[in-house]
Short mmCIF file of C-alpha atoms and ligand atoms in Angstrom, two decimals:
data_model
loop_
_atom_site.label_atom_id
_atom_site.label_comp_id
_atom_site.label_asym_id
_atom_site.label_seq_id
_atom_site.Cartn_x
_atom_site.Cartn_y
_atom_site.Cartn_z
CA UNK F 9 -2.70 -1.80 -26.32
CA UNK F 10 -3.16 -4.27 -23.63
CA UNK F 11 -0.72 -6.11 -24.27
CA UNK F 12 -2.01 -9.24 -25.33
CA UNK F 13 -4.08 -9.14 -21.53
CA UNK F 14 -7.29 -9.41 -21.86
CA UNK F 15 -7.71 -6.52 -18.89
CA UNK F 16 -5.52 -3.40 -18.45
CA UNK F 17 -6.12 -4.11 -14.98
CA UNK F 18 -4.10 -7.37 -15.36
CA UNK F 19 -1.44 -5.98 -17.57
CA UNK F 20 -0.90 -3.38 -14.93
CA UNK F 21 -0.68 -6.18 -12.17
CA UNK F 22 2.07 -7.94 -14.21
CA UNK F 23 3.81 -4.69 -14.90
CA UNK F 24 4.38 -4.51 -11.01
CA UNK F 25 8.02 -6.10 -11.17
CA UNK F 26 8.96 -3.17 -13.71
CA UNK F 27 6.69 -0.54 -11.99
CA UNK F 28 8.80 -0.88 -8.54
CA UNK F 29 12.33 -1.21 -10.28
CA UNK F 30 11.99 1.71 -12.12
CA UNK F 31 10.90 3.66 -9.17
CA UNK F 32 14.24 2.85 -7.39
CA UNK F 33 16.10 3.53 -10.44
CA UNK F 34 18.84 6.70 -10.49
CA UNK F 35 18.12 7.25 -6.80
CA UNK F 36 21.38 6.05 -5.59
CA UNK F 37 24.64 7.07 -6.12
CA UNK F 38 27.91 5.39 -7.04
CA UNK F 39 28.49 4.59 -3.83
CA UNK F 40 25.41 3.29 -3.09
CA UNK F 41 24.04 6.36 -0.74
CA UNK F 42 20.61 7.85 -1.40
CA UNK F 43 20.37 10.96 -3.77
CA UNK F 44 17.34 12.68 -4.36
CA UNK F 45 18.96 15.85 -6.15
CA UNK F 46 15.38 15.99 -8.59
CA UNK F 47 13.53 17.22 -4.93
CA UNK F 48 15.67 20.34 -4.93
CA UNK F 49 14.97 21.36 -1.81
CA UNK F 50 17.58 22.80 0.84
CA UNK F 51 18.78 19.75 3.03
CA UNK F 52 19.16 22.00 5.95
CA UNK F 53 15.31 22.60 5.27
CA UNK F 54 15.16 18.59 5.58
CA UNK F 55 16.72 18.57 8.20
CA UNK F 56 14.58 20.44 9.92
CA UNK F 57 11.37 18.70 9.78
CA UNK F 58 10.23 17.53 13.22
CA UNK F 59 6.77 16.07 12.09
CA UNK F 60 5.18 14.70 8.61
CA UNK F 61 1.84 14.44 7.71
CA UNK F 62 0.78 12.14 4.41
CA UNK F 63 -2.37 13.32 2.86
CA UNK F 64 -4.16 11.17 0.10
CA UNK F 65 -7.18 9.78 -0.34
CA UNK F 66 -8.33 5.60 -1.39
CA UNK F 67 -5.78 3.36 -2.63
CA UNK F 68 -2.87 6.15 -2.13
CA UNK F 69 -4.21 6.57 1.41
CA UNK F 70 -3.48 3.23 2.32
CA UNK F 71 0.12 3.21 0.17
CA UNK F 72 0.62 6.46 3.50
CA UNK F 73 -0.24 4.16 5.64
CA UNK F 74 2.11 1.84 4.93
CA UNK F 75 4.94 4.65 4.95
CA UNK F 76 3.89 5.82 8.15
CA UNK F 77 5.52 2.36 9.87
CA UNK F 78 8.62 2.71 7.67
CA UNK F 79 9.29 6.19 8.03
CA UNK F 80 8.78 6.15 11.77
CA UNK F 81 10.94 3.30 12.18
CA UNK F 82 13.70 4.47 10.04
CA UNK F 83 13.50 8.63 10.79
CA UNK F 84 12.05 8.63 14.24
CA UNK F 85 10.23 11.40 12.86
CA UNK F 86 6.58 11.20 14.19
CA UNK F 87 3.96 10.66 10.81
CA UNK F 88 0.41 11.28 10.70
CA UNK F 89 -1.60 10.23 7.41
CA UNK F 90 -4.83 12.14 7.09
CA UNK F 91 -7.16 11.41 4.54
CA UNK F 92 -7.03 14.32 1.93
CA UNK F 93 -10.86 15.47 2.33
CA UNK F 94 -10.42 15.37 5.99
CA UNK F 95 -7.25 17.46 6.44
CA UNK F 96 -8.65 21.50 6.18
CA UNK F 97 -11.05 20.00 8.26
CA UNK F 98 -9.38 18.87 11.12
CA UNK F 99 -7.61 22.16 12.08
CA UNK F 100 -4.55 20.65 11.42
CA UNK F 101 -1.64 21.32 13.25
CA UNK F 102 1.53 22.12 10.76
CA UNK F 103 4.15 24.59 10.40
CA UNK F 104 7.45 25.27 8.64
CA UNK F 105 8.88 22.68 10.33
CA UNK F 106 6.18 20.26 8.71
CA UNK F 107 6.59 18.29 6.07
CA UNK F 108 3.90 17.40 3.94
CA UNK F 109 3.74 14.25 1.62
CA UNK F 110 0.48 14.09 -0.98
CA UNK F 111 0.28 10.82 -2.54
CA UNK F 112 -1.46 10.63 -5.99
CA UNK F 113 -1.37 8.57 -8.76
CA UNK F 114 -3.55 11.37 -11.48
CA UNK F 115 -1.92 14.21 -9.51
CA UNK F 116 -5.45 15.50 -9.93
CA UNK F 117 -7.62 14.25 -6.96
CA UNK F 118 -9.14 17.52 -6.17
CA UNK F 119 -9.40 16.54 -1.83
CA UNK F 120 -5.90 15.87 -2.65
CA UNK F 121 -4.64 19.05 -4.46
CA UNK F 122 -6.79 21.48 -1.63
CA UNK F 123 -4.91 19.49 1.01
CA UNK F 124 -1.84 20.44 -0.48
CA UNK F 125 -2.73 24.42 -1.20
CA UNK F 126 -4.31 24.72 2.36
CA UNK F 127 -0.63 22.71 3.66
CA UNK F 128 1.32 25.37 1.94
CA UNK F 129 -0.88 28.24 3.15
CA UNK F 130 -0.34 27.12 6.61
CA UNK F 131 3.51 27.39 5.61
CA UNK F 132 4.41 23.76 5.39
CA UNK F 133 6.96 21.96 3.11
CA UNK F 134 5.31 20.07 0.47
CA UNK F 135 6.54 17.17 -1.30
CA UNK F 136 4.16 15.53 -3.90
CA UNK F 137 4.67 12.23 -4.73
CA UNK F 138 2.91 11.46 -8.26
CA UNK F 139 2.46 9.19 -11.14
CA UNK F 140 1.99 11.77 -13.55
CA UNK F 141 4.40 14.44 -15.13
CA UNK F 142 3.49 17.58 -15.39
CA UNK F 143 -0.13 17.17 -13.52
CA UNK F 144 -1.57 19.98 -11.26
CA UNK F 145 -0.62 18.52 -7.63
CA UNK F 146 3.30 18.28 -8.55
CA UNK F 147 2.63 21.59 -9.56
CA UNK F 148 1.38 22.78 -6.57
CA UNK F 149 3.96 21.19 -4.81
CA UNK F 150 7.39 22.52 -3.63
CA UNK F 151 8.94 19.90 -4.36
CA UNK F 152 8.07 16.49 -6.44
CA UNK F 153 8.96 12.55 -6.84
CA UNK F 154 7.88 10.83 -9.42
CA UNK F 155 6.63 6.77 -9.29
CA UNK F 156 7.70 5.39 -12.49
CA UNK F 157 4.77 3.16 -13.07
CA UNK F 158 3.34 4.37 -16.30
CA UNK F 159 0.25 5.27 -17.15
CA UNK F 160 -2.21 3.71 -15.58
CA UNK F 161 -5.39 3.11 -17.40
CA UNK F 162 -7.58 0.53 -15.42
CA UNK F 163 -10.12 2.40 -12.48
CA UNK F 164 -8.70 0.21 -9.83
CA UNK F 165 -5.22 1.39 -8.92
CA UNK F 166 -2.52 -1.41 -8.69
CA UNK F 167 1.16 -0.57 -10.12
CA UNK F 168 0.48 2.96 -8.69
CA UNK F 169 -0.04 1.90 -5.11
CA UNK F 170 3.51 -0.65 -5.48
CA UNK F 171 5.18 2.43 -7.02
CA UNK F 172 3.85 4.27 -4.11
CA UNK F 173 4.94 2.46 -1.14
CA UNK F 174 8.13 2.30 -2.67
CA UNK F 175 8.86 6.25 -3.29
CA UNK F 176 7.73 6.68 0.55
CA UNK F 177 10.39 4.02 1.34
CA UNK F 178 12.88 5.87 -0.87
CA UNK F 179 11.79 9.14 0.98
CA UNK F 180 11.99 7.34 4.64
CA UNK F 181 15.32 6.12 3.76
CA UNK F 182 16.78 9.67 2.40
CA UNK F 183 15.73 10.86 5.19
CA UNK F 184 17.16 8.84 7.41
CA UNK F 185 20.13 9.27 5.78
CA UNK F 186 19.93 13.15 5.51
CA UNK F 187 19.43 12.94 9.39
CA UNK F 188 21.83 10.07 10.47
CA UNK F 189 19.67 8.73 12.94
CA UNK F 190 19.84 5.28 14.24
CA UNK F 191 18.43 3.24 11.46
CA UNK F 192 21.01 5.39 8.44
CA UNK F 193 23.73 2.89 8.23
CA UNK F 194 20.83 0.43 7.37
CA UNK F 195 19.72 2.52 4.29
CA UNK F 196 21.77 0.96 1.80
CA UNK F 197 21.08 -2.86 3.46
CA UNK F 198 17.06 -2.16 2.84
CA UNK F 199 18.11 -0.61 -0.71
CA UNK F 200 19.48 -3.66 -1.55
CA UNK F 201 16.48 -6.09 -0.38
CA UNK F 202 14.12 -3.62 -2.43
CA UNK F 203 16.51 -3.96 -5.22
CA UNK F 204 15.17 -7.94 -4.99
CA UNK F 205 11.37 -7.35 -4.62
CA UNK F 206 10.69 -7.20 -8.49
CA UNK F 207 12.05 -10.43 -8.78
CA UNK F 208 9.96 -11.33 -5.51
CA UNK F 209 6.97 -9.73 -7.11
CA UNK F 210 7.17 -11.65 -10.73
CA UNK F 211 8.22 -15.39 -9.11
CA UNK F 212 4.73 -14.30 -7.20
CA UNK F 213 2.83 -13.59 -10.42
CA UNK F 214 3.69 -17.30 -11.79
CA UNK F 215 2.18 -18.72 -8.87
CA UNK F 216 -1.48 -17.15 -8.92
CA UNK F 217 -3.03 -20.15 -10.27
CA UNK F 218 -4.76 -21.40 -7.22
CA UNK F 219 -5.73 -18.24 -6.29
CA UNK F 220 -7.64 -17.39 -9.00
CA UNK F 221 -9.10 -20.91 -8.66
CA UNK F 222 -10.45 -19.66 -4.82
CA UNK F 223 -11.69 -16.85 -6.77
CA UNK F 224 -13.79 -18.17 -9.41
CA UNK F 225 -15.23 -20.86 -7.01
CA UNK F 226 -16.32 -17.83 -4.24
CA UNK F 227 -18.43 -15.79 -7.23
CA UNK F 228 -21.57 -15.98 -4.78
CA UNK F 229 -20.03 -14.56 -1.93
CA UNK F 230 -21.27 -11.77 -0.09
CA UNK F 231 -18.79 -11.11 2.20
CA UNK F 232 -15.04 -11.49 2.21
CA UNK F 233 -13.43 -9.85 5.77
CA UNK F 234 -9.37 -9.16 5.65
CA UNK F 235 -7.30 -8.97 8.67
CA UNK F 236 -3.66 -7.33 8.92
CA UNK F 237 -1.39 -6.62 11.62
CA UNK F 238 1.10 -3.73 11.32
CA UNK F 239 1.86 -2.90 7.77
CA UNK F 240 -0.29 -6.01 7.25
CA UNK F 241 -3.26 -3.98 8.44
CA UNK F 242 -2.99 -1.45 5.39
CA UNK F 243 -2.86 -4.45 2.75
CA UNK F 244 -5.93 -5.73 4.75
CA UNK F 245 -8.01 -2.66 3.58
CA UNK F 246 -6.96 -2.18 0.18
CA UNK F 247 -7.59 -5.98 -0.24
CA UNK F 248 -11.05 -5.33 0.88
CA UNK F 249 -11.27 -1.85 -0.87
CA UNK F 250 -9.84 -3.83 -4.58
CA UNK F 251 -12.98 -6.49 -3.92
CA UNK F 252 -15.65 -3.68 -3.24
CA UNK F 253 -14.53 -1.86 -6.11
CA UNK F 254 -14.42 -4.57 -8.78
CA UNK F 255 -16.37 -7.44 -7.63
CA UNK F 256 -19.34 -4.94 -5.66
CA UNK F 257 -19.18 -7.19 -2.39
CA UNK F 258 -19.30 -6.43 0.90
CA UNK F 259 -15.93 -6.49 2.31
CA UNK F 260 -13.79 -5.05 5.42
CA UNK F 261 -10.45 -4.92 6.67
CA UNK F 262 -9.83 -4.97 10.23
CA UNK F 263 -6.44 -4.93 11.98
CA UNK F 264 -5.97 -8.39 13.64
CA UNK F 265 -5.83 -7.23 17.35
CA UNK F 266 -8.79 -5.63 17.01
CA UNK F 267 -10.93 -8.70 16.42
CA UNK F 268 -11.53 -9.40 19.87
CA UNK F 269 -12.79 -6.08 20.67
CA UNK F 270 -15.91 -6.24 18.07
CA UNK F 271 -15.51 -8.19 14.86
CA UNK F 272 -14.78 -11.42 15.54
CA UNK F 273 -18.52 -11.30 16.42
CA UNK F 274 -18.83 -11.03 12.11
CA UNK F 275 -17.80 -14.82 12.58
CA UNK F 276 -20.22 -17.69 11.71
CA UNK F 277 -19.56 -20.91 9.84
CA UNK F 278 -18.40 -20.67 6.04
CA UNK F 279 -17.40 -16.76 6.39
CA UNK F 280 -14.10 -16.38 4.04
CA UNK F 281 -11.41 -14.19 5.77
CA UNK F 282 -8.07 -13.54 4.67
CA UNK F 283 -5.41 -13.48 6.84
CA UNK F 284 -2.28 -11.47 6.07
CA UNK F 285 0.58 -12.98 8.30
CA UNK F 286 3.43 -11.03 8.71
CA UNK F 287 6.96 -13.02 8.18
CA UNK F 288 8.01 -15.10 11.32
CA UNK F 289 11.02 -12.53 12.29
CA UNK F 290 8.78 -9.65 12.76
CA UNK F 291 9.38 -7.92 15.81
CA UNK F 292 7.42 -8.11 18.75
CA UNK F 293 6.31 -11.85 18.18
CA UNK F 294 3.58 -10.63 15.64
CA UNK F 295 3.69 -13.43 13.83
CA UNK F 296 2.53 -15.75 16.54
CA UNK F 297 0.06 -13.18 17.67
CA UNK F 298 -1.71 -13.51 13.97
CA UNK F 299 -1.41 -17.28 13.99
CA UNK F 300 -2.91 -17.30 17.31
CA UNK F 301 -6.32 -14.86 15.99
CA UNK F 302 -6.45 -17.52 12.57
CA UNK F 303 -6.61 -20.45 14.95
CA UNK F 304 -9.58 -18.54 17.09
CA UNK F 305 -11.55 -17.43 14.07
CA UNK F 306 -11.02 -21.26 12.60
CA UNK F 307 -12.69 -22.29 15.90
CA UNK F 308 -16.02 -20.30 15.40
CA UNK F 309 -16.02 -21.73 11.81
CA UNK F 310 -14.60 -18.74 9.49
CA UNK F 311 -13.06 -20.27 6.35
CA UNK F 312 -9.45 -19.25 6.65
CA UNK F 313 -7.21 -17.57 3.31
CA UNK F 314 -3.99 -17.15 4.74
CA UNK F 315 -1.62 -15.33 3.09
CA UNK F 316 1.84 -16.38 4.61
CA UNK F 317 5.34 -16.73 3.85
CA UNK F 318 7.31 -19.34 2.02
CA UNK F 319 8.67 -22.28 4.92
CA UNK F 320 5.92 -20.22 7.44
CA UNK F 321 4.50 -23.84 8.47
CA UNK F 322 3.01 -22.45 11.50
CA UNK F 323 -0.25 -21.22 9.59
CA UNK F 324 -0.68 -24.84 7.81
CA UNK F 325 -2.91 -26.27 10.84
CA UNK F 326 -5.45 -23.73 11.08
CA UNK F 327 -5.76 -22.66 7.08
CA UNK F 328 -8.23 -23.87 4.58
CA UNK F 329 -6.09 -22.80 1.87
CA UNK F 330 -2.12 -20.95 2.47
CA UNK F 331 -1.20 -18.37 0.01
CA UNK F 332 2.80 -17.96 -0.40
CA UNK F 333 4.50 -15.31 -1.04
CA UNK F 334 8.32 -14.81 -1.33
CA UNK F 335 10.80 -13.85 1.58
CA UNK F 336 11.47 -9.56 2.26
CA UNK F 337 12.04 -8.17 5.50
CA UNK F 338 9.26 -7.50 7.49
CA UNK F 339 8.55 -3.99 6.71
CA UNK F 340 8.59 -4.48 3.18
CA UNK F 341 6.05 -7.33 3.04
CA UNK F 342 3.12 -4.95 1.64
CA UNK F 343 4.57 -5.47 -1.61
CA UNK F 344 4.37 -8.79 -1.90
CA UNK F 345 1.04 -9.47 0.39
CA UNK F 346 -1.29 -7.34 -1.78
CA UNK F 347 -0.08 -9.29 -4.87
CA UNK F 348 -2.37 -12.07 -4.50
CA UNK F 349 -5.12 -9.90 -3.01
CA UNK F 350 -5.33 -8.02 -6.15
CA UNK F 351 -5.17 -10.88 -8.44
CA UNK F 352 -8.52 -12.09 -6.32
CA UNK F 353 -10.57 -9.49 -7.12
CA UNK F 354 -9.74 -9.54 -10.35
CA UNK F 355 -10.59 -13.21 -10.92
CA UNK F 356 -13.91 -12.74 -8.60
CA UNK F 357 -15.15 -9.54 -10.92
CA UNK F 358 -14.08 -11.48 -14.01
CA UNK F 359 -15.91 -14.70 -12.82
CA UNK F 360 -19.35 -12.18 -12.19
CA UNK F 361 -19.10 -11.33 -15.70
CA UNK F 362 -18.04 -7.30 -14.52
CA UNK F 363 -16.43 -4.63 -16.53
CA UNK F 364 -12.76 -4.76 -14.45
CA UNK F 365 -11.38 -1.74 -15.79
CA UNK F 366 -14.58 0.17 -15.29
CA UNK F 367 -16.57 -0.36 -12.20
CA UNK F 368 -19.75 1.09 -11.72
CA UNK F 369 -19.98 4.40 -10.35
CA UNK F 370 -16.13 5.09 -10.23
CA UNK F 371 -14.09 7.62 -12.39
CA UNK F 372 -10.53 7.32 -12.51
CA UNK F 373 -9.55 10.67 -11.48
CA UNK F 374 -11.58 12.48 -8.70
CA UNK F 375 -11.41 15.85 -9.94
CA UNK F 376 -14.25 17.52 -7.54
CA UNK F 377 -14.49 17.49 -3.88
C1 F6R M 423 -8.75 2.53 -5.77
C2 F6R M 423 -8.43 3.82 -6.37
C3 F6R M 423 -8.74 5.08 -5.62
C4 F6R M 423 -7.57 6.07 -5.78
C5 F6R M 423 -7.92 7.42 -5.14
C6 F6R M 423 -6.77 8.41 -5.24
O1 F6R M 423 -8.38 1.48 -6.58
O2 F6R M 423 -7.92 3.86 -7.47
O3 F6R M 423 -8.98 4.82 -4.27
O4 F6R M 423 -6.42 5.53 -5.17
O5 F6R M 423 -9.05 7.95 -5.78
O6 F6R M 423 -6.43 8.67 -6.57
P1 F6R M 423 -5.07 9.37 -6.93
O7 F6R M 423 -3.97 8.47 -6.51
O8 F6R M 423 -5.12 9.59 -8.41
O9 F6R M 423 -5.05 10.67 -6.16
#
């Protein structure tokens, strides 16, 4: 049943390729536009939406997060994501013109499903987006897309939170579409680069040796930091929320601007921080802004995991060790960038002799608030 892996954990991280293909599968037409007939909701009602919140909790959460940059940027639409368990308690401000987008792998997370009943009684549109057929939240839900990941067995959510990010991008881009804002004509360009990200995600898979060498020599750490930038910042925390959940170390992800005002006080000789470095033609000169924060936590001593793109030769002066992944545009990165990030933890918990699948204390569905 797993596959001939000795984890489900890592079957489900080598299932990524398939988990994000299938999720873009049948939701274009012949010409190459988006169609999401299965939501079956009015488009005038779409077309209406002036604001989106994302509610979800964990892993999901941060798969919102990720959306929240790609939707903006491609609707114009302004999106909030708000922790599940937080959301009825935070006076929210929706109405029929709100959209709201749950994001759960069980489509049973209980913070998750009240989020979604309190959305609707406030009158807001809900669309679920869900791993699982036929599970309460969907249910719940005026409208549903499914992620095509398959079950998914091990605690520690991987193939969900790829399938994730890519349904949001699917939804961002319909959207954008159903809307024809500035960024529509685009829809069917970024369609295409998604189209290439399984093969992005599986050439990445081959090339995990060294990182799982890293791994299995940092077994004694106690504390890993991750820093981000943009949708960077997202893969940041679920790196450091895959470690504390699997390996039981101490580990945080910051965004990279903020290091300056507090945490790069966390710096002393020998700390291990990963760097995720978004792709040299992100706007905004990000990428030399994150080169800029490796070379000043290299300076206090921090031992430096940078996780950059392939021909990004920028990074090679101030890394200990340079992680590549594959070329994708810039907001697409997440993708690829939590690849290696996942396959650490795994190694790290495997190399402490932990249950992967099963981490203490964890369940994986939340089913009470
Ligand atoms: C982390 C993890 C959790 C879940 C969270 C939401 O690896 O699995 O953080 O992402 O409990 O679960 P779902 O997506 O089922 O609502």
């Amino acid at each position: 049943e797993k596959g001939g892996y000795d984890t489900f954990m890592e079957k489900e991280i080598n299932e990524q390729p398939q988990a994000v293909g299938d999720t873009l599968l049948g939701r274009t037409d012949e010409s190459g536009a988006l169609s999401l007939d299965e939501l079956r909701i009015p488009e005038e009602k779409l077309r209406q939406v002036d604001r989106i919140t994302i509610v979800a909790c964990g892993t999901a959460a941060y798969a919102g997060m990720v959306a929240k940059y790609a939707i903006e940027h491609w609707t114009r639409i302004p999106v909030e994501v708000a922790l599940a368990h937080e959301f009825r308690y935070c006076d929210p401000i929706v109405d029929e013109r709100t959209l709201v987008v749950s994001i759960s792998q069980s489509g049973e997370t209980m913070d998750t499903l009240m989020a979604v009943k309190h959305a609707r009684d406030l009158g807001a549109l809900t669309i679920s987006i869900c791993n699982t057929h036929g599970s309460t939240i969907p249910r719940e839900s005026d409208a549903v897309l499914y992620t095509h990941a398959g079950p998914e067995i091990a605690v520690a959510s991987t193939k969900a939170f790829l399938a994730q990010i890519t349904a949001c991008y699917v939804l961002g881009l319909y959207l954008a579409q159903l809307r024809g804002g500035v960024h529509a004509d685009n829809a069917g360009q970024v369609m295409s680069e998604l189209h290439e990200v399984p093969g992005k995600i599986d050439q990445l898979l081959h090339t995990m040796g060294r990182v799982r060498e890293i791994a299995r020599f940092m077994a004694d750490t106690r504390s890993v930091l991750f820093l981000g930038r943009q949708v960077g910042f997202p893969v940041a925390m679920e790196g450091a929320l895959k470690l504390k959940e699997l390996a039981y170390i101490h580990a945080e992800g910051f965004a990279a601007g903020e290091l300056k005002h507090g945490p790069i006080a966390l710096i002393e000789p020998g700390q291990p921080v990963f760097i995720v470095v978004p792709g040299p033609d992100t706007p905004h000169g990000l990428h030399g802004k994150v080169v800029s924060n490796i070379q000043e936590i290299r300076a206090r001593g921090a031992r430096t995991l940078v996780i950059a793109e392939e021909g990004d030769e920028a990074v090679v002066p101030f890394a200990d060790e340079v992680i590549r992944v594959p070329h994708t545009s810039p907001l697409l990165q997440p993708l690829l960038t939590v690849v290696p990030l996942q396959v650490f933890a795994l190694e790290l918990s495997t190399a402490k002799g932990l249950d992967v699948d099963q981490p203490r204390n964890l369940a994986k569905s939340v089913t009470v608030e």
